[in-house]
Tab-separated table of C-alpha atoms and ligand atoms in Angstrom:
chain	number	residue	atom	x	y	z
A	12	UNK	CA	19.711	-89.554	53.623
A	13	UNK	CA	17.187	-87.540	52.842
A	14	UNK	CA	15.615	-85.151	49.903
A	15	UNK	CA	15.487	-81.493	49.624
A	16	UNK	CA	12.605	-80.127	47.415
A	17	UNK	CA	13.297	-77.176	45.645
A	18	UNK	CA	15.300	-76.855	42.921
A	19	UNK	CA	16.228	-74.355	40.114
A	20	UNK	CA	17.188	-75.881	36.379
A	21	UNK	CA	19.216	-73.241	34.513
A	22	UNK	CA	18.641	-73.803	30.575
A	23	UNK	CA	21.717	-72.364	28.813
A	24	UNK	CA	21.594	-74.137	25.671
A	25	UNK	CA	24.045	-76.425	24.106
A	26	UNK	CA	23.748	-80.076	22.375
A	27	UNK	CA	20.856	-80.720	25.473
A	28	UNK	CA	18.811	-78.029	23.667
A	29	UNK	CA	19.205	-78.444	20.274
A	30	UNK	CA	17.765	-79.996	17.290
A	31	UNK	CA	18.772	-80.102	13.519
A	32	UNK	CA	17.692	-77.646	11.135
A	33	UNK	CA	16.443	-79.161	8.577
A	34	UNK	CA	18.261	-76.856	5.591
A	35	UNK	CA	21.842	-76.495	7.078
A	36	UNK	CA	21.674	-80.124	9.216
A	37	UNK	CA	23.783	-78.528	11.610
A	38	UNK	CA	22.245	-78.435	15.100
A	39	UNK	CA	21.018	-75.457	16.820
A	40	UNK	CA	18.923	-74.364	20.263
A	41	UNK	CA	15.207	-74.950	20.127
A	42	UNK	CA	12.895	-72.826	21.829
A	43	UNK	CA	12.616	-73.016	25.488
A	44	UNK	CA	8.679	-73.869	25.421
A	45	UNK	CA	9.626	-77.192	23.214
A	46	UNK	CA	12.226	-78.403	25.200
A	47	UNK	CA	10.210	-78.223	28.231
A	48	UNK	CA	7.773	-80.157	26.205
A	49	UNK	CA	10.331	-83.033	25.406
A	50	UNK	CA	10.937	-83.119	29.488
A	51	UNK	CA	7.842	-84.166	30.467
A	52	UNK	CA	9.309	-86.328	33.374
A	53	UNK	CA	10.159	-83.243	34.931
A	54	UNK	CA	6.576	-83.125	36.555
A	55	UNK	CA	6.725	-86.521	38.150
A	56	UNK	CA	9.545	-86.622	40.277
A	57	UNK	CA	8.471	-85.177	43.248
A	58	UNK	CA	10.860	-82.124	43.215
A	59	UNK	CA	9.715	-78.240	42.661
A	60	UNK	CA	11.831	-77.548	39.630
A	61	UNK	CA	11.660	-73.855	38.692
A	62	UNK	CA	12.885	-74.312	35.041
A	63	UNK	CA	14.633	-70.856	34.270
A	64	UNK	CA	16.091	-70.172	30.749
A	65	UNK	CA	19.172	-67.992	29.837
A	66	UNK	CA	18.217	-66.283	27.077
A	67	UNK	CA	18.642	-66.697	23.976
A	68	UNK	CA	20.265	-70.055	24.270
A	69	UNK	CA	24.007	-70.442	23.596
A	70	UNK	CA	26.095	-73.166	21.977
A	71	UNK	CA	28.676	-73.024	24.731
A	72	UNK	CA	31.609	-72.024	22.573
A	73	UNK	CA	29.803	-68.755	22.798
A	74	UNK	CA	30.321	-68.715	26.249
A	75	UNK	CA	32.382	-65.636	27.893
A	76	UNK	CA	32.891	-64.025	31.284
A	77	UNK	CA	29.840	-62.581	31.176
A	78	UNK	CA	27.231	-65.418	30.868
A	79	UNK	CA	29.384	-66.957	34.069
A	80	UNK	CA	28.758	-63.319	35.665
A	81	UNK	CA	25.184	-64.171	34.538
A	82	UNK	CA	25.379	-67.637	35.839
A	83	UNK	CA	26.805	-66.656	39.329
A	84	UNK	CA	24.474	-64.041	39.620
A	85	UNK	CA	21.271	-66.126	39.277
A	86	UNK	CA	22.237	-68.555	41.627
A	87	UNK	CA	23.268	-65.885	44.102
A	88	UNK	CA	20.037	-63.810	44.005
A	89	UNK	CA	17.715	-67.581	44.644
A	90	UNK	CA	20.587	-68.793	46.796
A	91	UNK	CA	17.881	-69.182	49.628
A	92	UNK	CA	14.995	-69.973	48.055
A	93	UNK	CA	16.214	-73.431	46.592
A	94	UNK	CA	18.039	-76.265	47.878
A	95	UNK	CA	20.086	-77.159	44.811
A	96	UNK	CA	20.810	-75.510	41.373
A	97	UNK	CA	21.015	-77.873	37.957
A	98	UNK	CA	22.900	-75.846	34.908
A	99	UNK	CA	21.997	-77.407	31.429
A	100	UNK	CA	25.377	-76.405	29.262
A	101	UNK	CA	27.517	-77.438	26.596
A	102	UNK	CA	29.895	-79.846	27.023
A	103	UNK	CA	32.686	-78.101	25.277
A	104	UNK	CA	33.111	-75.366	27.826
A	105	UNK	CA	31.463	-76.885	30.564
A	106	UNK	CA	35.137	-77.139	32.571
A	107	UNK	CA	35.778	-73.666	31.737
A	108	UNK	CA	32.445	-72.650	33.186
A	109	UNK	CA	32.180	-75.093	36.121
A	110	UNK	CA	35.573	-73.794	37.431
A	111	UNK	CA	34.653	-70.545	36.899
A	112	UNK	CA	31.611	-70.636	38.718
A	113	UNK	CA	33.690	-72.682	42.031
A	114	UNK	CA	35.623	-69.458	42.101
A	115	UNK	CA	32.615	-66.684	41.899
A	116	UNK	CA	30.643	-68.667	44.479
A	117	UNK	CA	32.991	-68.782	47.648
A	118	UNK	CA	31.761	-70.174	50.987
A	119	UNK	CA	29.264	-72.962	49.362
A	120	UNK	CA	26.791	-75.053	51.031
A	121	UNK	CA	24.053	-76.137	48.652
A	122	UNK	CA	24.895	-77.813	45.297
A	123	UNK	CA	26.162	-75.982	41.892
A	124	UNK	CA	25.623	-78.964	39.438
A	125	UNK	CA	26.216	-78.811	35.295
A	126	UNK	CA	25.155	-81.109	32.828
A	127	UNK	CA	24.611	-81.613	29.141
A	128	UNK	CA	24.393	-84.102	26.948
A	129	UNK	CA	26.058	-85.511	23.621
A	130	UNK	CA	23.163	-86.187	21.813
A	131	UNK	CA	20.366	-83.812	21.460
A	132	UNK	CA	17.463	-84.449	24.041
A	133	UNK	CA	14.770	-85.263	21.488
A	134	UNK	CA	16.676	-87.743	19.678
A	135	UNK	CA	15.996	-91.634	20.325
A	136	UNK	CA	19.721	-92.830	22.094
A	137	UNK	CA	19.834	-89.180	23.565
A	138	UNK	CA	21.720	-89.247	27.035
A	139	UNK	CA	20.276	-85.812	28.143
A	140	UNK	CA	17.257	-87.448	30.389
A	141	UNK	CA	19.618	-89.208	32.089
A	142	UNK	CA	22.160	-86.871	32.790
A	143	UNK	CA	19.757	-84.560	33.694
A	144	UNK	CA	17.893	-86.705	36.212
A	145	UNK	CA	20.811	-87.766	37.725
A	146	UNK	CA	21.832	-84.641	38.374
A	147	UNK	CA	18.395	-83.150	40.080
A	148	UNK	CA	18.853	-86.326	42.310
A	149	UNK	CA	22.301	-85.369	43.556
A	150	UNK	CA	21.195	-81.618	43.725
A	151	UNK	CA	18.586	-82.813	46.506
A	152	UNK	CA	20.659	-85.359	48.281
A	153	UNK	CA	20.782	-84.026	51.874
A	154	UNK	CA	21.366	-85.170	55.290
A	155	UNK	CA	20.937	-84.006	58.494
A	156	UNK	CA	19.524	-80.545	56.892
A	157	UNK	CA	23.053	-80.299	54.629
A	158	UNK	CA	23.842	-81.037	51.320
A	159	UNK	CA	26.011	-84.247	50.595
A	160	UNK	CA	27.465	-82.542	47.415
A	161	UNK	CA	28.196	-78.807	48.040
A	162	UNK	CA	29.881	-77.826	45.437
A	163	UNK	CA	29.915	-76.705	41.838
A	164	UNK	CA	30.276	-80.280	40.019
A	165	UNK	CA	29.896	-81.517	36.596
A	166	UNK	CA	27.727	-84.977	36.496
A	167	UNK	CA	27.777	-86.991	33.327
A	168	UNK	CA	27.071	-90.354	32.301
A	169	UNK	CA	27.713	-91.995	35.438
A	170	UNK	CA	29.569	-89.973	37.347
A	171	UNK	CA	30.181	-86.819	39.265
A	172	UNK	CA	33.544	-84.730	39.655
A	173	UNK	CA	34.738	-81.760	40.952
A	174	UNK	CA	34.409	-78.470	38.513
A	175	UNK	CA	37.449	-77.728	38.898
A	176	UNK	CA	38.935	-80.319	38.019
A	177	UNK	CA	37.556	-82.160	34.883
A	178	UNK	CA	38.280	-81.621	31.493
A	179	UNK	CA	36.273	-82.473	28.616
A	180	UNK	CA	38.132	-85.422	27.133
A	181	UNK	CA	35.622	-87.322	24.331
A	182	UNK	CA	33.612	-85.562	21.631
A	183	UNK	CA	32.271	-88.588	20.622
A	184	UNK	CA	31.528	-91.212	23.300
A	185	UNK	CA	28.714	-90.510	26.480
A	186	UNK	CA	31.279	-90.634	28.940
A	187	UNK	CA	32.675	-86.826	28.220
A	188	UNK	CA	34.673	-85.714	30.642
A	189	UNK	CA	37.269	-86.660	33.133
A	190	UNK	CA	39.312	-85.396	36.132
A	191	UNK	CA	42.582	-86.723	36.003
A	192	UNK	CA	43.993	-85.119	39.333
A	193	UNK	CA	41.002	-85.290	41.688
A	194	UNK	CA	39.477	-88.515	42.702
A	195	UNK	CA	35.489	-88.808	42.077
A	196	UNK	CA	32.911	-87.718	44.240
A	197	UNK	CA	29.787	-90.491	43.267
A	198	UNK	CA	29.119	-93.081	41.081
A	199	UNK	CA	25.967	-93.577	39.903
A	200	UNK	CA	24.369	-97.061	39.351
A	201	UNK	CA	21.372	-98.426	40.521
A	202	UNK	CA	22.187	-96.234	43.771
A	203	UNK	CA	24.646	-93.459	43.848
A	204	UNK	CA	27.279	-93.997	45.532
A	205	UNK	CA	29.054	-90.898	47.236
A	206	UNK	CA	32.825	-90.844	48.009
A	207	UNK	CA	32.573	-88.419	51.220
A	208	UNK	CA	36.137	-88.099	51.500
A	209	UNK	CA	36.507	-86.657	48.378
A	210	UNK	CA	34.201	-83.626	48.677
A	211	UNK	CA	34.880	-80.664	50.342
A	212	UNK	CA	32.734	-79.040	52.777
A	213	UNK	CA	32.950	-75.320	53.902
A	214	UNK	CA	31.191	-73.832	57.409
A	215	UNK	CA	27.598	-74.595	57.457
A	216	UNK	CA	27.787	-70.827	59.361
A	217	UNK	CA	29.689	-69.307	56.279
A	218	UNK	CA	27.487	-66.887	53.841
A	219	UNK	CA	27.717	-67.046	50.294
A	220	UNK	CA	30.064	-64.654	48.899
A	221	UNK	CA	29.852	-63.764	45.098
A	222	UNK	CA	32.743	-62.395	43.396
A	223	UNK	CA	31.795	-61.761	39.637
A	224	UNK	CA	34.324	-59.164	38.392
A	225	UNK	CA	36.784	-60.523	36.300
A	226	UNK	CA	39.439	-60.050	33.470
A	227	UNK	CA	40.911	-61.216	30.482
A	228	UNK	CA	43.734	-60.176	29.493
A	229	UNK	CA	45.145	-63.647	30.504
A	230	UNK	CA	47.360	-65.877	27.481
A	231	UNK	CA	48.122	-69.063	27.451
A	232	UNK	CA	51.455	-70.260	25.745
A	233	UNK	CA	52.210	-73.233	24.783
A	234	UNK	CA	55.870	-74.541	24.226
A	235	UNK	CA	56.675	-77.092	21.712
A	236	UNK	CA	60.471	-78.068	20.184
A	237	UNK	CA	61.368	-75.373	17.977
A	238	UNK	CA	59.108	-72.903	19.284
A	239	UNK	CA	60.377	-69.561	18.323
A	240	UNK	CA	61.533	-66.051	19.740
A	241	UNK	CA	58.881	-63.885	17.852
A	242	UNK	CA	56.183	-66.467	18.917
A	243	UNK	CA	57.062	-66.411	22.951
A	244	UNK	CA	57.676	-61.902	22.545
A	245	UNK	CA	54.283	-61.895	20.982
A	246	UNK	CA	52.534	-63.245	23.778
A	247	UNK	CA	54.521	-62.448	26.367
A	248	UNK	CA	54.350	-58.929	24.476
A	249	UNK	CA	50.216	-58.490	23.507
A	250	UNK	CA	48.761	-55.237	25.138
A	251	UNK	CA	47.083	-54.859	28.230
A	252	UNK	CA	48.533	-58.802	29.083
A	253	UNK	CA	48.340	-59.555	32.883
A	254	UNK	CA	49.064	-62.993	33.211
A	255	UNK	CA	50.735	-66.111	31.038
A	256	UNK	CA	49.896	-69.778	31.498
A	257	UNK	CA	53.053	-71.647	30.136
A	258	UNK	CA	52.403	-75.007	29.001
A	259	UNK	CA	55.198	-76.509	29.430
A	260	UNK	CA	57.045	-80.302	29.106
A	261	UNK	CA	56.369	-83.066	31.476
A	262	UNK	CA	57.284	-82.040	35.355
A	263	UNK	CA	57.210	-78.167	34.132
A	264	UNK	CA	60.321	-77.675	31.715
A	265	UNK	CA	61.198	-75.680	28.905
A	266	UNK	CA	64.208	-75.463	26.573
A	267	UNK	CA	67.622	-73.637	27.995
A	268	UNK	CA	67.657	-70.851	25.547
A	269	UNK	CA	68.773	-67.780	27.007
A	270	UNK	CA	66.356	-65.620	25.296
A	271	UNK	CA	63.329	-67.708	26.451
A	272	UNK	CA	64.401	-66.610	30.091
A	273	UNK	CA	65.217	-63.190	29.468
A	274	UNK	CA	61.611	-62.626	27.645
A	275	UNK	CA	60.113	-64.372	30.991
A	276	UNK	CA	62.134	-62.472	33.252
A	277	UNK	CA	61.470	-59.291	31.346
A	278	UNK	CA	57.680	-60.198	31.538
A	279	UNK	CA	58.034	-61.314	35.076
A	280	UNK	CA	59.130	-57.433	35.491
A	281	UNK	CA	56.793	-56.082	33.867
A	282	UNK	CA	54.372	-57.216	36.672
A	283	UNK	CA	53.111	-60.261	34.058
A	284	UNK	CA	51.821	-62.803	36.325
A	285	UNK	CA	53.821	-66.399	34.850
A	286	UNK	CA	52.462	-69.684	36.022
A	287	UNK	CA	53.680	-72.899	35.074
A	288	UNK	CA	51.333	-75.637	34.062
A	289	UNK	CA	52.142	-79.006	32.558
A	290	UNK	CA	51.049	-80.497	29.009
A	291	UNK	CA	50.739	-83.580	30.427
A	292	UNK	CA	47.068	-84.340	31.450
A	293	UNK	CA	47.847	-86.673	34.829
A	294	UNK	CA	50.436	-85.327	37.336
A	295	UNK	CA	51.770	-82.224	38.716
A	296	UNK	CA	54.781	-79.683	38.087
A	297	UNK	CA	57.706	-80.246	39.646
A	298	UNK	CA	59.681	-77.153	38.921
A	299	UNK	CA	63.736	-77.923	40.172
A	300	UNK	CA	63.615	-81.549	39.546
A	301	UNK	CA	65.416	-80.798	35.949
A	302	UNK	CA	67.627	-78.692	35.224
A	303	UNK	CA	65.077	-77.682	32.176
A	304	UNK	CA	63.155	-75.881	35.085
A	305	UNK	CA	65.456	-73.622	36.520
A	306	UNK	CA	65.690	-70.950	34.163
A	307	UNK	CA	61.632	-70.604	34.578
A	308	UNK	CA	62.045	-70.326	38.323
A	309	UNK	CA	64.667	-67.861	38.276
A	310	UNK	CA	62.749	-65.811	35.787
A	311	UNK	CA	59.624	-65.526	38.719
A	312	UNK	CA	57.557	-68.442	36.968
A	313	UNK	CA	55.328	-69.636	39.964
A	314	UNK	CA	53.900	-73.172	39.861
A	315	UNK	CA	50.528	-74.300	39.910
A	316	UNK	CA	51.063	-78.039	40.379
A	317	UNK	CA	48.041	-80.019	38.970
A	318	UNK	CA	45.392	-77.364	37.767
A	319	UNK	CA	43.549	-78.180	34.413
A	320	UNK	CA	43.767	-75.193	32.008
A	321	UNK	CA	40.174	-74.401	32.818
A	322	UNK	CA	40.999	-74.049	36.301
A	323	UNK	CA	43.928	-72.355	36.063
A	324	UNK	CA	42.267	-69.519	33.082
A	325	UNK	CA	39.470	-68.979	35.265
A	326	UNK	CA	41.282	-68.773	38.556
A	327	UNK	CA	43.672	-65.942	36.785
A	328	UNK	CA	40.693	-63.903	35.219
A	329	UNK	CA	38.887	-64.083	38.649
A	330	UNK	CA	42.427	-63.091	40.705
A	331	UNK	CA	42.334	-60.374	38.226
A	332	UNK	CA	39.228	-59.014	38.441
A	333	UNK	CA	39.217	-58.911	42.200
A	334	UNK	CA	42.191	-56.438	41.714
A	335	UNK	CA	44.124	-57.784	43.903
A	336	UNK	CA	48.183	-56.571	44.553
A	337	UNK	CA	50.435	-58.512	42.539
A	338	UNK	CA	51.667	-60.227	45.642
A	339	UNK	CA	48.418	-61.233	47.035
A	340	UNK	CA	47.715	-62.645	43.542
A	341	UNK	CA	50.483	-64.640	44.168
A	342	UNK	CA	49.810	-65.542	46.958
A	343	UNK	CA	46.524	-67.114	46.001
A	344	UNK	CA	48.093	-68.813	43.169
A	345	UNK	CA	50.110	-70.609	45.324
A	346	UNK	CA	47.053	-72.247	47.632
A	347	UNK	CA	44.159	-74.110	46.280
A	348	UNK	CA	41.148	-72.009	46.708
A	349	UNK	CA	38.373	-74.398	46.486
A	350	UNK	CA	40.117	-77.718	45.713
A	351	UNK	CA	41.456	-76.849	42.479
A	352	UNK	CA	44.580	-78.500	42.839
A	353	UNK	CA	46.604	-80.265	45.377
A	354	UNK	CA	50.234	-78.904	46.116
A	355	UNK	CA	52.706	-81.012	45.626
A	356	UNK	CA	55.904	-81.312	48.236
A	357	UNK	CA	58.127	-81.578	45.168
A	358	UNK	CA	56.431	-78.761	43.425
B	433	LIG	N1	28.781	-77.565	20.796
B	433	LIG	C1	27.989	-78.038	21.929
B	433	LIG	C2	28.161	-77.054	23.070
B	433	LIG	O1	29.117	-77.101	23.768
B	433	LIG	C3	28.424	-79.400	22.328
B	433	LIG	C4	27.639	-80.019	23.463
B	433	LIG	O2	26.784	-79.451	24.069
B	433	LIG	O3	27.921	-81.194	23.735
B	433	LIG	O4	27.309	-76.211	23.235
C-alpha cells in the first residue's frame, strides 16, 4: 500500500465547524480562519491539504441541490490535481448529500469522502479530529498508482460505508450512521482494515463524467393505517410533481382500497414516476409476495428493492434533471447505478 499526497478538504460547515454563541447557546459556524486554527495537526501529517471553504458555512439542513451542484462541481474542476477529496458536512444530511454526489460523479477513480462530527471540533471529547484524520488517511490509501476506496463514502467513528447507502441513524451517540443493506468497506482500528470485496471499482481508463442538473419536484409518501384519500390525491396531485416515493409496509404493501389504486394508476398516467420503497430499514421490496402488493404493481409502481430514502430522492432528482424519456428513467430505476442497491430475485 502506498500514499498519495495531495488532497483537497472541502469545509461546508455543520456541528465540525461550529461553536456556541454565547447569547442564544445554540451552536453556529465559526469563521473559516479559526477553525483552521483549532486543526493545527493538519500541517504535520505529511499530506498537501488544500483546505477550501464553501462559503458561508451551512448547518446541513440548509443543504439543497445546489450546494451538491456546488459540491460536484469543485471536485470536478481539481479532479486532476489531487489524489483524494475530504468533505467536512453535517451529519444530518450527510446521506442525502453523499448519494447525491455518487450519482453527479459517474465513472470514479479517486476517493469522494464526507465527514463530520457530533461534537463541535473545539470542544474537549470532540470526535471531529478523528473523523477527520481518518478520513484524509483513507483519501490517500493507494496501490499500485489506484485508489483502494474510489468512491463517494461517508467515514465516521470507526468506519467507512458506501454513500449510498447509509443513513444517519443516532443524534446522540459518535457512531452516527449506518448502512443497513450494504456491507462495510473498512474498519478502522489501530490499522484500517479494507473489505475489497465490498467496494466497487470502475475502468481505471474511464473519465470523470459530471452530471449536475437536477430536479425537484420529487414527493415522498408515506402510508400508515388509516391514511386517507385527500392525503394520497394531495401528493399524488401537487403541481409540477414528477415522481412519488411510496413508503410502504414491510416487503412493499399497501392497503386494498380501490381508490388508493385508482389515484396511483391515475398518477402512473399522468407520466408520475411511482417507486416503491419499504419502511422497514433492513431488507428489500418484494412486490407480488402479498397480495397487499398487487394493486401497486398493476397501477405501474416500479420497485426499487433496498435503496435508503436518500438514495432513492437523489437518484430521482438526478434521473430528472438529466431529462431523460420516461422509459429510460425507468429503466435506470430498475438497475443500480453505482451500487445503490442490490436487486433482489424476488423483487
Ligand atoms: N445540525 C448539524 C448539521 O447537520 C448536525 C451535525 O453536523 O452533526 O449541520
Amino acid at each position: 500500500m502506498e500514499k498519495a499526497t495531495q488532497v483537497l478538504l472541502l469545509f461546508t460547515g455543520g456541528t465540525i465547524s461550529m461553536s456556541e454563541d454565547p447569547s442564544t447557546g445554540a451552536l453556529r459556524p465559526i469563521d473559516f480562519d479559526r477553525l483552521q486554527e483549532l486543526m493545527p495537526e493538519l500541517k504535520d501529517i505529511g499530506v498537501h491539504i488544500r483546505c477550501m471553504p464553501l462559503l458561508p458555512f451551512f448547518d446541513s439542513s440548509d443543504v439543497n441541490p445546489d450546494v451538491w451542484e456546488k459540491m460536484a462541481l469543485i471536485i470536478a474542476e481539481n479532479y486532476s490535481d489531487y489524489d483524494g477529496f475530504v468533505i467536512l458536512h453535517g451529519t444530518d444530511t450527510m446521506a442525502y448529500s453523499a448519494s447525491a454526489l455518487s450519482f453527479m460523479l459517474q465513472n470514479l477513480s479517486k476517493p469522494v469522502i464526507f465527514t463530520g462530527a457530533q461534537l463541535p471540533i473545539g470542544m474537549l471529547r470532540s470526535d471531529a479530529k478523528e473523523n477527520m484524520l481518518t478520513a484524509i488517511e483513507i483519501a490517500t490509501a493507494y496501490e499500485n498508482g489506484h485508489a483502494i476506496v474510489p468512491e463517494v463514502c461517508i467515514f465516521f467513528e470507526d468506519t467507512l460505508f458506501r454513500g449510498n447507502r447509509t443513513t444517519k441513524k443516532n443524534a446522540e451517540h459518535f457512531n452516527a450512521f449506518h448502512s443497513y443493506n450494504y456491507p462495510l468497506l473498512a474498519k478502522a482500528g489501530v490499522h484500517i482494515k479494507y473489505f475489497r470485496t465490498n467496494i466497487h471499482y470502475n475502468d481505471h481508463e474511464q473519465v470523470l463524467v459530471v452530471r449536475t442538473r437536477t430536479n425537484r419536484n420529487v414527493a415522498i409518501l408515506k402510508l400508515f393505517p388509516g391514511i386517507t384519500q385527500q392525503t394520497v390525491q394531495a401528493i399524488l396531485n401537487i403541481p409540477n410533481i414528477r415522481a412519488v416515493v411510496i413508503e410502504s409496509f414491510g416487503a412493499g404493501n399497501a392497503p386494498r382500497k380501490e381508490w388508493l389504486y385508482e389515484a396511483l394508476k391515475d398518477a402512473n398516467d399522468r407520466g408520475v414516476l411511482l417507486v416503491n420503497r419499504t419502511q422497514c430499514s433492513t431488507g428489500s421490496v418484494e412486490m407480488g409476495r402479498y397480495e397487499t402488493s398487487l394493486n401497486l404493481m398493476r397501477a405501474g409502481v416500479l420497485s426499487v428493492y433496498d435503496c435508503t430514502i436518500e438514495a432513492i430522492v437523489t437518484k430521482l432528482m438526478c434521473l430528472l434533471g438529466e431529462e431523460n424519456s420516461t422509459e429510460q428513467m425507468k429503466h435506470k430505476l430498475s438497475m443500480s447505478i453505482c451500487g445503490e442497491m442490490s436487486i433482489s430475485m424476488h423483487g
